[in-house]
N, CA, C and O of each residue as an XYZ file, in Angstrom:
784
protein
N     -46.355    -26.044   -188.068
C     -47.763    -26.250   -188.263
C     -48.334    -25.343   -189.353
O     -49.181    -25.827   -190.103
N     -47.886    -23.860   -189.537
C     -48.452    -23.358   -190.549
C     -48.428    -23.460   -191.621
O     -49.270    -22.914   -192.334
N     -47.211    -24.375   -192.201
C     -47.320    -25.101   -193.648
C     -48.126    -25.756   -194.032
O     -48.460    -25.830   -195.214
N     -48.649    -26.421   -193.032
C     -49.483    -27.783   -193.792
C     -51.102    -27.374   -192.808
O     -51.422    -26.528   -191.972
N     -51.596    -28.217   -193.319
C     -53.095    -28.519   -193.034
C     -53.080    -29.157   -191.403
O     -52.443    -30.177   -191.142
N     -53.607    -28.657   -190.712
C     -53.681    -29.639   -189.303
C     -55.198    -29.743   -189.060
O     -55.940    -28.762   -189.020
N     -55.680    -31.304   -188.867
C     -57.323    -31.618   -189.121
C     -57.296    -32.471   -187.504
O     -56.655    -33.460   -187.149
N     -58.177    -31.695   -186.839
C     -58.859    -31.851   -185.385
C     -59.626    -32.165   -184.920
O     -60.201    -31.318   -184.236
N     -60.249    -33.703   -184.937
C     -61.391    -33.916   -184.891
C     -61.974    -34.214   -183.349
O     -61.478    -35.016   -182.558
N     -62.788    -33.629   -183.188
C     -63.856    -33.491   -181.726
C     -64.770    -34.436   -181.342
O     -65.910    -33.990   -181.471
N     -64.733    -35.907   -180.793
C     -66.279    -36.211   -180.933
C     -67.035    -36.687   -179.372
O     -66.347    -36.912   -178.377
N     -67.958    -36.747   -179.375
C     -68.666    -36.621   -178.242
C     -69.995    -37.531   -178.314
O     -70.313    -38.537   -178.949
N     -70.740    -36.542   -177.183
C     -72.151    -36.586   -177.391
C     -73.154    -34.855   -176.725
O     -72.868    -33.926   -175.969
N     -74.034    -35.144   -177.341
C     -74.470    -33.708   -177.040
C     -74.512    -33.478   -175.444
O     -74.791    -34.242   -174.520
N     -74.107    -32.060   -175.487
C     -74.441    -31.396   -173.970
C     -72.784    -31.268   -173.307
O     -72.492    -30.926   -172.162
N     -71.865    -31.650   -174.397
C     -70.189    -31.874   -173.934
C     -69.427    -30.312   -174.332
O     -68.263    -29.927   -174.221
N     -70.295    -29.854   -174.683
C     -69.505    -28.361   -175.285
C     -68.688    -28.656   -176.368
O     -67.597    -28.092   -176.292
N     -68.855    -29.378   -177.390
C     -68.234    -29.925   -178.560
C     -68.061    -28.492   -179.382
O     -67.000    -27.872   -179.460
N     -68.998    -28.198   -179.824
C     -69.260    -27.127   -180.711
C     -68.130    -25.784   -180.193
O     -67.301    -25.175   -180.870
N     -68.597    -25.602   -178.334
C     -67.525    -24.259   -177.955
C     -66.866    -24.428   -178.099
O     -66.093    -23.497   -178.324
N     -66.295    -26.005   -178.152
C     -64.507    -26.049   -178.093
C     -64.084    -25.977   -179.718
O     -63.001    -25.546   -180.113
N     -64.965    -26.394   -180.422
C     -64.170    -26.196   -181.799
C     -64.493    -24.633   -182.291
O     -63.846    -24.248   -183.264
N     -65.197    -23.947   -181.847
C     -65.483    -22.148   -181.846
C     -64.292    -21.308   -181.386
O     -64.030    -20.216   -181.890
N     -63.292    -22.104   -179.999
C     -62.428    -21.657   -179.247
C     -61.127    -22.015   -180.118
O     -60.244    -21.161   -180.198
N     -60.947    -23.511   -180.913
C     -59.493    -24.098   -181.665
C     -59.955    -22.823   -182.695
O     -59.090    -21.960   -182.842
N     -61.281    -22.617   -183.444
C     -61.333    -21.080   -184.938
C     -60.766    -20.416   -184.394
O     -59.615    -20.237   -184.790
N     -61.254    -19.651   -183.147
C     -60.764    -18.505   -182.797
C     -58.971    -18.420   -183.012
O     -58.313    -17.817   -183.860
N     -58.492    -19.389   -181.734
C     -57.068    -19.548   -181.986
C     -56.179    -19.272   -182.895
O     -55.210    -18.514   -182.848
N     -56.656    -20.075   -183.895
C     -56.111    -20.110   -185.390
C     -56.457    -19.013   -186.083
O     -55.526    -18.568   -186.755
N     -57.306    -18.516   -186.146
C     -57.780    -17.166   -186.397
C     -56.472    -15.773   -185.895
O     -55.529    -15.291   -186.521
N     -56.936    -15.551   -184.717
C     -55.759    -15.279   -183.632
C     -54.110    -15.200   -184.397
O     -53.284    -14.290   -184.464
N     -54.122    -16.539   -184.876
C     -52.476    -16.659   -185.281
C     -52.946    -16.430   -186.894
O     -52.438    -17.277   -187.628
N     -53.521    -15.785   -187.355
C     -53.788    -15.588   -188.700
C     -54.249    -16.422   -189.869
O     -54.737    -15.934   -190.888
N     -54.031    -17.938   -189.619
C     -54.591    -18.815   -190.242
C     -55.414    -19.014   -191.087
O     -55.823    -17.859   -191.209
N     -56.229    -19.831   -192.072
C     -57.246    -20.018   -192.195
C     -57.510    -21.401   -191.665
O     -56.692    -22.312   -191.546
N     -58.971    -21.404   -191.325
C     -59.989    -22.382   -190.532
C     -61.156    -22.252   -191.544
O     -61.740    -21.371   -192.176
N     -61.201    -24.227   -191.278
C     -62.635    -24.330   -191.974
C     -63.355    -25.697   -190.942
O     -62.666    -26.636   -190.545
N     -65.001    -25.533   -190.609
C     -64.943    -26.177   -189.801
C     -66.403    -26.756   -189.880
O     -67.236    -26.116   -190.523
N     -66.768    -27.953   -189.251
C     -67.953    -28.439   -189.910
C     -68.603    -29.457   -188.794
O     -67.784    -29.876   -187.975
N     -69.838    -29.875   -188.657
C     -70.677    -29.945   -187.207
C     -71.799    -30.641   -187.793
O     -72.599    -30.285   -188.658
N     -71.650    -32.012   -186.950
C     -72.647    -32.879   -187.555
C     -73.483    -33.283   -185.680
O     -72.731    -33.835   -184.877
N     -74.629    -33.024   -185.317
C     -75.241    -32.827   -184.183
C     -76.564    -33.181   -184.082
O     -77.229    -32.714   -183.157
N     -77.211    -34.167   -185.137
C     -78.779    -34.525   -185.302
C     -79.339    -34.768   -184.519
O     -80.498    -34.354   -184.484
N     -78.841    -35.544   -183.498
C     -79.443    -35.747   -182.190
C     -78.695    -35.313   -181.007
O     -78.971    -36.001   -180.025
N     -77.868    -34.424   -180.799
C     -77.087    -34.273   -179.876
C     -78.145    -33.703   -178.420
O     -77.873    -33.953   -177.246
N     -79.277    -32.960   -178.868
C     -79.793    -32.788   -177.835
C     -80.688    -33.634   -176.980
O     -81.483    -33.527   -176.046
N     -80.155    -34.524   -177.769
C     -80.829    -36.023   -176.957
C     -79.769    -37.262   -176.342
O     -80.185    -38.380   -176.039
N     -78.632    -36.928   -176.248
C     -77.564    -37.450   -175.706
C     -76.917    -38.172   -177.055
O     -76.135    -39.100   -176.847
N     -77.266    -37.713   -178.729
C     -76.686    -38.281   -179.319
C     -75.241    -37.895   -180.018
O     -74.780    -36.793   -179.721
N     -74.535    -38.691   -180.882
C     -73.217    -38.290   -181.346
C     -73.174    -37.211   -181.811
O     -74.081    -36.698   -182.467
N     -71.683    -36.505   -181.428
C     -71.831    -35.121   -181.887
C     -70.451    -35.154   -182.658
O     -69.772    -36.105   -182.270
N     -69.999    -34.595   -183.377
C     -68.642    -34.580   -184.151
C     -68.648    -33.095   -184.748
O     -69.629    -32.471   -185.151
N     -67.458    -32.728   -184.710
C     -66.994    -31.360   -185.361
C     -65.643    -31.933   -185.901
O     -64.950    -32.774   -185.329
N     -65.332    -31.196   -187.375
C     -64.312    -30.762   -187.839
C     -63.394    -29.885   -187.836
O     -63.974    -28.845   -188.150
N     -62.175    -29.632   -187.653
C     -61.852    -28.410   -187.467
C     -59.936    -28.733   -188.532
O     -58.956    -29.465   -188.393
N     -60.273    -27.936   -189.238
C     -59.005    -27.845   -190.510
C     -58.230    -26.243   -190.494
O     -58.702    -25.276   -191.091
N     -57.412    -26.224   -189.973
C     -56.131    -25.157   -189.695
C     -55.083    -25.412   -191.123
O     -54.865    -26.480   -191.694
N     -54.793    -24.673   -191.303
C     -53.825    -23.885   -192.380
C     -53.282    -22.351   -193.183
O     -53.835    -21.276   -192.953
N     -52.232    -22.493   -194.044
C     -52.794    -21.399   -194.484
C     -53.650    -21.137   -195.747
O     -53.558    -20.098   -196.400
N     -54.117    -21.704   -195.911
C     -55.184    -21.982   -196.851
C     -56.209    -22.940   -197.029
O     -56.027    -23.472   -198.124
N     -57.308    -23.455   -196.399
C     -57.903    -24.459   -196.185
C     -58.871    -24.467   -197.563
O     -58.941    -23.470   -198.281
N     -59.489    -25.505   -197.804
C     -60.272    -25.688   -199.006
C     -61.999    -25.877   -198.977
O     -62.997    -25.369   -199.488
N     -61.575    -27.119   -197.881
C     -62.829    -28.342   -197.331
C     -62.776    -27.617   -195.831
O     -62.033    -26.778   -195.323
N     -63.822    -28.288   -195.428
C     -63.807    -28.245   -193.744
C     -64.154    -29.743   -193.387
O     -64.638    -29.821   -192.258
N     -64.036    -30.996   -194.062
C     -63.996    -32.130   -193.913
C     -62.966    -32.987   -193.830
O     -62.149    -32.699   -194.705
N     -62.629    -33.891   -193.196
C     -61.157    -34.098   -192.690
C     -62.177    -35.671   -193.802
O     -63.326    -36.086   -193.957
N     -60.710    -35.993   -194.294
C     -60.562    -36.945   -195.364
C     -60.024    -38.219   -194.605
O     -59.242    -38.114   -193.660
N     -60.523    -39.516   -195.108
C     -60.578    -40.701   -194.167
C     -59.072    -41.176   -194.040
O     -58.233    -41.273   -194.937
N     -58.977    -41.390   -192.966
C     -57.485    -41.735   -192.130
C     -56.909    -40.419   -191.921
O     -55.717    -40.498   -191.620
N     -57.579    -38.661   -192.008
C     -56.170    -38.072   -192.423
C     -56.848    -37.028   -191.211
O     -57.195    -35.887   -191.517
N     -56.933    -37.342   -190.382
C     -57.422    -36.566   -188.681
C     -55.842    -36.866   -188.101
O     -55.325    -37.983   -188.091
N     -55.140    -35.501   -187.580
C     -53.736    -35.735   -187.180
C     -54.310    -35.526   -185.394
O     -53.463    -35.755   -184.530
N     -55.740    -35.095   -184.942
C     -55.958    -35.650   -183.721
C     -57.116    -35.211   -183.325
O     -57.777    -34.192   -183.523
N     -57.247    -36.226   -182.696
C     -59.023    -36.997   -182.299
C     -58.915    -36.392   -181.046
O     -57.870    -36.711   -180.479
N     -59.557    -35.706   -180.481
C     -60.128    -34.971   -179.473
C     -61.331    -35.765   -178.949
O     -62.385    -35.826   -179.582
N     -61.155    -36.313   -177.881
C     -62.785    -37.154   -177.468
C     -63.195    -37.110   -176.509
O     -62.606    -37.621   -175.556
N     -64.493    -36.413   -176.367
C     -65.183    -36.103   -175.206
C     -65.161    -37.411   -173.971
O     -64.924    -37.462   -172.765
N     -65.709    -38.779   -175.474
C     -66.230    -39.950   -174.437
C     -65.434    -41.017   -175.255
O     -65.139    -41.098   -176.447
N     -65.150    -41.960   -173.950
C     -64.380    -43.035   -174.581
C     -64.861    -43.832   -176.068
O     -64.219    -43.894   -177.117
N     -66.397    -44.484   -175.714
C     -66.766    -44.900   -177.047
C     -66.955    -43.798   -178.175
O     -67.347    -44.229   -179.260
N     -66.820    -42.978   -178.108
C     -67.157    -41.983   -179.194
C     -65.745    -42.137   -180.189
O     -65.562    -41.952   -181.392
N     -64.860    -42.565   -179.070
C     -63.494    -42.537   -179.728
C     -63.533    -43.791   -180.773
O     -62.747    -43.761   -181.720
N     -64.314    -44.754   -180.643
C     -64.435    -45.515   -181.485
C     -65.158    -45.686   -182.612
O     -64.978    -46.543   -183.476
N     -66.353    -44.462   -182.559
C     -67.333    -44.238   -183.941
C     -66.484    -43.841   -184.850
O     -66.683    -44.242   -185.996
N     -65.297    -42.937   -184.580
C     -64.899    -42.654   -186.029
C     -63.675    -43.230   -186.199
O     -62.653    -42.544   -186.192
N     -63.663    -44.326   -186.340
C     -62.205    -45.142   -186.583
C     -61.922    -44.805   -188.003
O     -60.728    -45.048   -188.182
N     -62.471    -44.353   -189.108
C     -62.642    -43.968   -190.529
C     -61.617    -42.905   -190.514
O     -60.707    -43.019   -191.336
N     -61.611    -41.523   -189.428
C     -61.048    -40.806   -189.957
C     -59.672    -40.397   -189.323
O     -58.925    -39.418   -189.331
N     -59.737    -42.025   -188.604
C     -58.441    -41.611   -187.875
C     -57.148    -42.766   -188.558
O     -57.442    -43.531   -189.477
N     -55.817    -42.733   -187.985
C     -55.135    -43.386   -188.298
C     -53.998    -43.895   -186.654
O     -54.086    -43.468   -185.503
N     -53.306    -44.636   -187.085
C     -52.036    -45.143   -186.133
C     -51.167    -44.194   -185.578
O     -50.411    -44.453   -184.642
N     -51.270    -42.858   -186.251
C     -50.445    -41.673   -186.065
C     -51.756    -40.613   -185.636
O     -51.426    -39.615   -184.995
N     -52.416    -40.692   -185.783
C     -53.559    -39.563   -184.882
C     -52.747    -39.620   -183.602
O     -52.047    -40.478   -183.067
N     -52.982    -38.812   -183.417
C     -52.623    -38.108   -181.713
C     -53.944    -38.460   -181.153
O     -54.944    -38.217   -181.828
N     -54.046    -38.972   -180.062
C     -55.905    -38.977   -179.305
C     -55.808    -38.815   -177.805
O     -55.291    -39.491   -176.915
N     -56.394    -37.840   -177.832
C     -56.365    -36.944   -176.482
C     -57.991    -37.712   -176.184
O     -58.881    -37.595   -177.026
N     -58.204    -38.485   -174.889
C     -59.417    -39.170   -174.666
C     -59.658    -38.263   -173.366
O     -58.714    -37.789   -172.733
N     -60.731    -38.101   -173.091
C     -61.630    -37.885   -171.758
C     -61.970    -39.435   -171.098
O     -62.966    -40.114   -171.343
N     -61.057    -39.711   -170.366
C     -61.295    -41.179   -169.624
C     -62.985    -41.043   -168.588
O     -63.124    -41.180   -167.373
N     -63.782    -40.809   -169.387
C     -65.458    -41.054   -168.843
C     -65.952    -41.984   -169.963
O     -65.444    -42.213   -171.061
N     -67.303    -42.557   -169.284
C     -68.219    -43.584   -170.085
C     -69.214    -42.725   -169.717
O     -69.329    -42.393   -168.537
N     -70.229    -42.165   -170.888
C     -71.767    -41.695   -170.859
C     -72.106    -42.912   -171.683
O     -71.573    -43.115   -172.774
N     -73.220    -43.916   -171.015
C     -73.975    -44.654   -171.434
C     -75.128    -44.238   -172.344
O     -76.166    -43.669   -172.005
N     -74.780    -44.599   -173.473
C     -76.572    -44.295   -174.791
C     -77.545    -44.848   -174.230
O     -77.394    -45.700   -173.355
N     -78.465    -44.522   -174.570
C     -79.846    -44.721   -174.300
C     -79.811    -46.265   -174.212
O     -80.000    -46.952   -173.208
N     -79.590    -46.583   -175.204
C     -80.023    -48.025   -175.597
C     -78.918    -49.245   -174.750
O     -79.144    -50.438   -174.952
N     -78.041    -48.936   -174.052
C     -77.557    -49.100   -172.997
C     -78.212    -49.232   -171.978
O     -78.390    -50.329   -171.449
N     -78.567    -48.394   -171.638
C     -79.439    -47.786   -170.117
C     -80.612    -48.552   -170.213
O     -81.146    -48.793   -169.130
N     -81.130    -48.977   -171.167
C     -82.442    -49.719   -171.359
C     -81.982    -50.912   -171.357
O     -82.891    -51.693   -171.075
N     -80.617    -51.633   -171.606
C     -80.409    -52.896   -171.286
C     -80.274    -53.929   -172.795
O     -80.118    -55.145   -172.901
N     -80.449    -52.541   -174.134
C     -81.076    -53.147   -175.086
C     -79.507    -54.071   -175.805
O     -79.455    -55.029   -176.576
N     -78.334    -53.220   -175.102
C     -76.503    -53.147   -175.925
C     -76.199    -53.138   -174.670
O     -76.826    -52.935   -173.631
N     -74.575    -53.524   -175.079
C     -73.671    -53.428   -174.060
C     -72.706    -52.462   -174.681
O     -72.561    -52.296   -175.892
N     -71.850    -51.641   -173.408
C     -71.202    -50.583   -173.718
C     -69.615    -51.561   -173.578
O     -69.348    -52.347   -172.669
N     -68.939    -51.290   -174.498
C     -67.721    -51.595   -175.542
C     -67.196    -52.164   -173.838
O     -67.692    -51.597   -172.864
N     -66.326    -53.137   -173.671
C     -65.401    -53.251   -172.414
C     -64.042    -53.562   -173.393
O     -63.661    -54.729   -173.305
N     -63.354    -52.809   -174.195
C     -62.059    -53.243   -174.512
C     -61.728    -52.382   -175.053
O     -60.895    -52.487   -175.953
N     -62.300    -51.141   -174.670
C     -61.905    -49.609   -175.400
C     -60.614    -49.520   -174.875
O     -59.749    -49.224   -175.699
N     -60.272    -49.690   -173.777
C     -58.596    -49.116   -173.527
C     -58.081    -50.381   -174.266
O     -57.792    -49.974   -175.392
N     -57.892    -51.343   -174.216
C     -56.981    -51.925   -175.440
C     -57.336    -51.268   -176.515
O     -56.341    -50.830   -177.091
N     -58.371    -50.994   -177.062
C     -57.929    -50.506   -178.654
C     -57.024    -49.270   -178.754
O     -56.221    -49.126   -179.675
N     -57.229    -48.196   -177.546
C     -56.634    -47.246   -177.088
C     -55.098    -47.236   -177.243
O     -54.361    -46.366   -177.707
N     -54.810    -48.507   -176.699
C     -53.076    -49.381   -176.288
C     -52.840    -49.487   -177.692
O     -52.035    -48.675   -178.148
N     -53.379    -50.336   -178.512
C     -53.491    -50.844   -179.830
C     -53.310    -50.284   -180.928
O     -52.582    -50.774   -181.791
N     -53.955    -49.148   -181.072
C     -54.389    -48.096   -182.628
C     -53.900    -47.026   -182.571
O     -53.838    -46.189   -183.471
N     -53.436    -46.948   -181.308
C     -52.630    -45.665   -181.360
C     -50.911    -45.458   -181.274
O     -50.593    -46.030   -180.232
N     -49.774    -44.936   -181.865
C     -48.550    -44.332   -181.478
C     -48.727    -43.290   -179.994
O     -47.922    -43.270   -179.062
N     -49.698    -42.665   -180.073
C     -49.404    -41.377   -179.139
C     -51.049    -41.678   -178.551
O     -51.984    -41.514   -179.334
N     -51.230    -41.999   -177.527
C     -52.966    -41.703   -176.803
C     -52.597    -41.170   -175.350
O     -51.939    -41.704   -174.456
N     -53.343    -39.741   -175.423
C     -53.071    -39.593   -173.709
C     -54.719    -39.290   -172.869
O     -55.386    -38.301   -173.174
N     -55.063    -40.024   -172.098
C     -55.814    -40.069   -171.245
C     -56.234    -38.976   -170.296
O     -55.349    -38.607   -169.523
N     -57.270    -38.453   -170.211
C     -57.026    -37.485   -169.282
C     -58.339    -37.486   -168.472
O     -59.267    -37.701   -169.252
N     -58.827    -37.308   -167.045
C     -59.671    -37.578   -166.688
C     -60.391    -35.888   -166.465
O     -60.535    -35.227   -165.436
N     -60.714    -35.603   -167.804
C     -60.979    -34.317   -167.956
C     -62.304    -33.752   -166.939
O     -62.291    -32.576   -166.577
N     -63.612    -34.823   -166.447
C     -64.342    -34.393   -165.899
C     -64.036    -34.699   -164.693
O     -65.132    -34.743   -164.135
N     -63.253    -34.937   -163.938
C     -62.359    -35.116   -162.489
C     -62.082    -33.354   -162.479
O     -62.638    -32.462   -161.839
N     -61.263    -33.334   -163.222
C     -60.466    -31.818   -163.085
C     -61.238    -30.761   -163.220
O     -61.253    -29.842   -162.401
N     -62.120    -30.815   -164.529
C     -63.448    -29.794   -164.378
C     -64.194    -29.430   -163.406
O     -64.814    -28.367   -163.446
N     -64.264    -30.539   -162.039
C     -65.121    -30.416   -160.938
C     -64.236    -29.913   -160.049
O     -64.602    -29.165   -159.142
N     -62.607    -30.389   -160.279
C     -61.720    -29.498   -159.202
C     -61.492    -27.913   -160.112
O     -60.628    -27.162   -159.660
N     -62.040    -27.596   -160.989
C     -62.102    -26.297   -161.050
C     -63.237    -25.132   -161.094
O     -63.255    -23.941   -161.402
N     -64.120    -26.035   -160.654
C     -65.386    -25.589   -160.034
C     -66.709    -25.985   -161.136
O     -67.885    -25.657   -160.978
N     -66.392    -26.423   -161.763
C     -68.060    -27.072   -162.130
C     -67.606    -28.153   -163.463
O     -66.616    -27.899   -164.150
N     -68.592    -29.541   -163.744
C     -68.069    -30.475   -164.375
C     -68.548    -29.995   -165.646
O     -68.238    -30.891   -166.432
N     -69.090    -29.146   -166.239
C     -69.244    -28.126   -167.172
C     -68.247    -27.587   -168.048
O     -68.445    -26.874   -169.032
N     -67.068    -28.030   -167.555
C     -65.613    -27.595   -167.936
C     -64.624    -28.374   -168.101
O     -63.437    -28.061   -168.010
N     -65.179    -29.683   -168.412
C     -64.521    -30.642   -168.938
C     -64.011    -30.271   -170.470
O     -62.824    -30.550   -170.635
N     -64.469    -29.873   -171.268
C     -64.432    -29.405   -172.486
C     -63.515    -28.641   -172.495
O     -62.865    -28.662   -173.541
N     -63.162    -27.900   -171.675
C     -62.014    -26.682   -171.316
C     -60.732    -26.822   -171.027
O     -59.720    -26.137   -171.176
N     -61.056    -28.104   -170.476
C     -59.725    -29.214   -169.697
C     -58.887    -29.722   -170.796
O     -57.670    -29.679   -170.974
N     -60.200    -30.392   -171.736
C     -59.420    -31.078   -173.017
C     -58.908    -30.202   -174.002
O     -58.084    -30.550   -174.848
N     -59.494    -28.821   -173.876
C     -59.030    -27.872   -175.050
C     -57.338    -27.786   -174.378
O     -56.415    -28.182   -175.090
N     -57.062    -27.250   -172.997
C     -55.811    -27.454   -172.317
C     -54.740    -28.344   -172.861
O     -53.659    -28.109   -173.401
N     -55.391    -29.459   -172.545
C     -54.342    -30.380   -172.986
C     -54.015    -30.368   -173.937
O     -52.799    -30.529   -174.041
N     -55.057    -30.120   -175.675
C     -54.674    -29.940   -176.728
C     -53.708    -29.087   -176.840
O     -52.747    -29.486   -177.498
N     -53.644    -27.970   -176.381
C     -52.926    -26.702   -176.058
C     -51.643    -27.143   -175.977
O     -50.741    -26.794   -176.738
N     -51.505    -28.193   -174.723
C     -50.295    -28.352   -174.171
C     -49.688    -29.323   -175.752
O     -48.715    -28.739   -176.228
N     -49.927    -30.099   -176.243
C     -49.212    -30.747   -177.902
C     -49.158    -29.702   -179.166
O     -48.360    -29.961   -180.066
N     -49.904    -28.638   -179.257
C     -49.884    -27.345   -180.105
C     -49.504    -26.745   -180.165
O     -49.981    -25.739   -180.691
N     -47.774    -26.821   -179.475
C     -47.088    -25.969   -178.995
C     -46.468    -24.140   -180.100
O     -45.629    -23.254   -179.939
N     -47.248    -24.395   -180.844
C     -46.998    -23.412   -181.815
C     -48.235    -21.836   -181.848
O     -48.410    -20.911   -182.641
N     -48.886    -22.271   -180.443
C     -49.564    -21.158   -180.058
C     -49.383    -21.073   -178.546
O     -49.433    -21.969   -177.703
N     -49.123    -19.553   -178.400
C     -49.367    -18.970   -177.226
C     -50.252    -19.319   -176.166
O     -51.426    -19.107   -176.472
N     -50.120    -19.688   -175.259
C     -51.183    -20.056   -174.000
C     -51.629    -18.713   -173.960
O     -52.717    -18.721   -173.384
N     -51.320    -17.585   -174.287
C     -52.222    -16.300   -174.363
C     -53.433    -16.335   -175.288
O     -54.503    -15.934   -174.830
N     -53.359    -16.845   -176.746
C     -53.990    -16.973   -177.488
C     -55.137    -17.828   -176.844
O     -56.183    -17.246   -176.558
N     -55.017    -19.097   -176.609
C     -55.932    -20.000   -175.905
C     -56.910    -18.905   -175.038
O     -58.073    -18.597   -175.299
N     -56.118    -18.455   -174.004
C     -56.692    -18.193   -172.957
C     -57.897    -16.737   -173.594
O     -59.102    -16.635   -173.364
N     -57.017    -15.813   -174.401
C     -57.905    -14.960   -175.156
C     -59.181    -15.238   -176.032
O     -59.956    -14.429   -176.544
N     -59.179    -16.433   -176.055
C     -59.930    -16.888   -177.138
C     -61.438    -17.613   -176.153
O     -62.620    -17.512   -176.480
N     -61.004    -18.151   -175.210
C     -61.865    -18.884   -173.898
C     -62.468    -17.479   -173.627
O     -63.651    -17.202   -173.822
N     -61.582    -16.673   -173.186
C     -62.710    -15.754   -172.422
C     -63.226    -14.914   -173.343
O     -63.498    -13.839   -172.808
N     -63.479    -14.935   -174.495
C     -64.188    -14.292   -175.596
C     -65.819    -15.254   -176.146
O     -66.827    -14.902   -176.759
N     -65.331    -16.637   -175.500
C     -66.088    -17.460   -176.260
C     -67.427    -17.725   -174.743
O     -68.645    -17.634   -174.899
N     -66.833    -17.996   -173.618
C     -67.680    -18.525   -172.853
C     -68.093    -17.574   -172.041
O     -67.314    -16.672   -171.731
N     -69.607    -17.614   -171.473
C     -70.412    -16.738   -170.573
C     -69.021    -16.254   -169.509
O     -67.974    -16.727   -169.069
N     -69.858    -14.956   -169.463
C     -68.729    -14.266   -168.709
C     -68.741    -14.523   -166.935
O     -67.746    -14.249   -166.263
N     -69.693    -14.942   -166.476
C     -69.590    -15.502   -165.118
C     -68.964    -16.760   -164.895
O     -68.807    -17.302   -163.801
N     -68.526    -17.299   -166.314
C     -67.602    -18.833   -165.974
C     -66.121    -18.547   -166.923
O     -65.622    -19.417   -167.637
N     -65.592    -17.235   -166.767
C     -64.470    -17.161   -167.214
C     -63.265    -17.341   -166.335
O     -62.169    -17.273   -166.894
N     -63.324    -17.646   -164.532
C     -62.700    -17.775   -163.929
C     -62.146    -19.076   -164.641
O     -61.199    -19.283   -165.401
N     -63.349    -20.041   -163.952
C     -63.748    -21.009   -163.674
C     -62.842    -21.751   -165.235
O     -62.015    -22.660   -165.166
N     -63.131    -21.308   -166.060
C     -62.923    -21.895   -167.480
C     -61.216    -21.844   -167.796
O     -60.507    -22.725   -168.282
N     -60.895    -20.618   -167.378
C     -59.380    -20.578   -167.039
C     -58.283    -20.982   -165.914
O     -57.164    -20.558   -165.624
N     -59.143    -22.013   -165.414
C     -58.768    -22.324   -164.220
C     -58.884    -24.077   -164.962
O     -57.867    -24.766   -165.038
N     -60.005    -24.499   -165.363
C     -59.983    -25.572   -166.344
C     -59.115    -25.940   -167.855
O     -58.947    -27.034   -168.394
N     -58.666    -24.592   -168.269
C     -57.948    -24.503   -169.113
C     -56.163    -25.359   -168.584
O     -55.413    -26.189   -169.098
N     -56.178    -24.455   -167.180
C     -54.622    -24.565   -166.754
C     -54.439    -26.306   -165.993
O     -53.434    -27.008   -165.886
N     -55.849    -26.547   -165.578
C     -55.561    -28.059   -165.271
C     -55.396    -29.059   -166.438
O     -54.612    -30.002   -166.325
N     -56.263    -28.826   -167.769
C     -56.248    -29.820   -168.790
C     -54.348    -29.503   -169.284
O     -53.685    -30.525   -169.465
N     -53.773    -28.407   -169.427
C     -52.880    -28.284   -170.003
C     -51.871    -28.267   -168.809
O     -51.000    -27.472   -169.161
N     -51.489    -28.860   -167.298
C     -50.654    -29.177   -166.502
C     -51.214    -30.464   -166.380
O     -50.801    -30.937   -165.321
N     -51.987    -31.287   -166.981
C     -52.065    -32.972   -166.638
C     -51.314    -33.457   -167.666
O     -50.754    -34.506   -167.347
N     -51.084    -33.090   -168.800
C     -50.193    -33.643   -169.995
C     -48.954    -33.988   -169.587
O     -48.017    -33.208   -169.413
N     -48.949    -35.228   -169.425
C     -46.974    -35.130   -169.024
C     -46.253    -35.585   -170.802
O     -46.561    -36.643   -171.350
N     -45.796    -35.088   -171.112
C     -45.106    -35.483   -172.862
C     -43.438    -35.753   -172.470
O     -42.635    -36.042   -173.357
C-alpha cells in the first residue's frame, strides 16, 4: 500500500460521523507516516443531506480529490448513498456498505421512491462488496452512534497493512472520551464481521 496512492471514499448523510471517520483513516496514515490529503463536501448534511469525504493515502499525495472511476473503496454509511457516486467508483472498488436505508426528505413526504434494486446493483458493479449491518452491531456495542466505528473496523479488517493498534490509537484520540469504551468495542465488532 505505501507505494501507490490508496483513495477512500466515505459517503453518507449528515449526522453518520462521516467526517470522524475520515479524521480517524488521517490519523492512521499519519501514524504509519504517510501522507494524507482529504476533502469534505457537507452543504446540507445538517439537514439529513449527502455527505462525502475524500480520503487519499500515500507517500506523497498531490490532490485530496479522488479522480473519476479511481476510488479503490467506497465506504458507505447508507445504501443509496452508495449509488450517488457511481462516477468515482469502478468494478474493482472494494465497497464496504452499511446494510441500512435512511429515507430523504423527499421520500418521507411521498414526493420519490427510495431505489428497490440497490442490492442488485451491489451483486452487479461490484468484484468485491461486503455488507455489513453496521448499525445492528453499534447498538450491540452500546449505542447506534457507533455505526461509523463498526465500518471503520471492517475497513481495518481489508487494510491489512496497519496495525489494529494504530486504528485503535487513533479512535481513542479522536472520539469524546466517555465513548472510548464503547467505540472500541464497535471497532472490534465491525472488524470480526468481515469474513474474507
Amino acid at each position: 500500500m505505501e507505494d501507490k496512492i490508496t483513495n477512500i471514499l466515505l459517503a453518507g448523510v449528515g449526522g453518520q460521523g462521516i467526517l470522524l471517520t475520515s479524521e480517524i483513516l488521517s490519523e492512521v496514515a499519519l501514524g504509519k507516516g504517510l501522507d494524507v490529503k482529504k476533502s469534505e463536501v457537507h452543504g446540507m448534511a445538517q439537514r439529513g443531506g449527502s455527505v462525502v469525504s475524500h480520503v487519499r493515502i500515500g507517500k506523497e499525495v498531490h490532490s485530496p480529490l479522488i479522480r473519476s472511476g479511481e476510488a479503490n473503496f467506497l465506504l458507505s454509511f447508507e445504501k443509496m448513498e452508495t449509488l450517488r457516486w457511481q462516477s468515482l467508483i469502478s468494478r474493482d472498488t472494494v465497497c464496504i456498505v452499511n446494510d441500512t436505508q435512511i429515507f430523504p426528505t423527499n421520500v418521507n413526504v411521498g414526493l420519490d421512491k427510495y431505489p428497490e434494486d440497490i442490492d442488485a446493483f451491489l451483486d452487479q458493479n461490484f468484484n468485491a462488496c461486503f455488507r455489513v449491518d453496521a448499525s445492528k452491531l453499534a447498538v450491540q456495542a452500546g449505542t447506534a452512534k457507533a455505526a461509523n466505528i463498526v465500518l471503520v473496523g471492517a475497513l481495518a479488517r481489508l487494510l491489512t497493512d496497519y496495525d489494529k493498534e494504530l486504528w485503535l490509537d487513533a479512535i481513542k484520540r479522536k472520539v469524546p472520551k466517555a465513548t472510548v469504551k464503547i467505540n472500541c468495542e464497535a471497532f472490534r465488532l465491525g472488524y470480526e464481521s468481515m469474513v474474507l
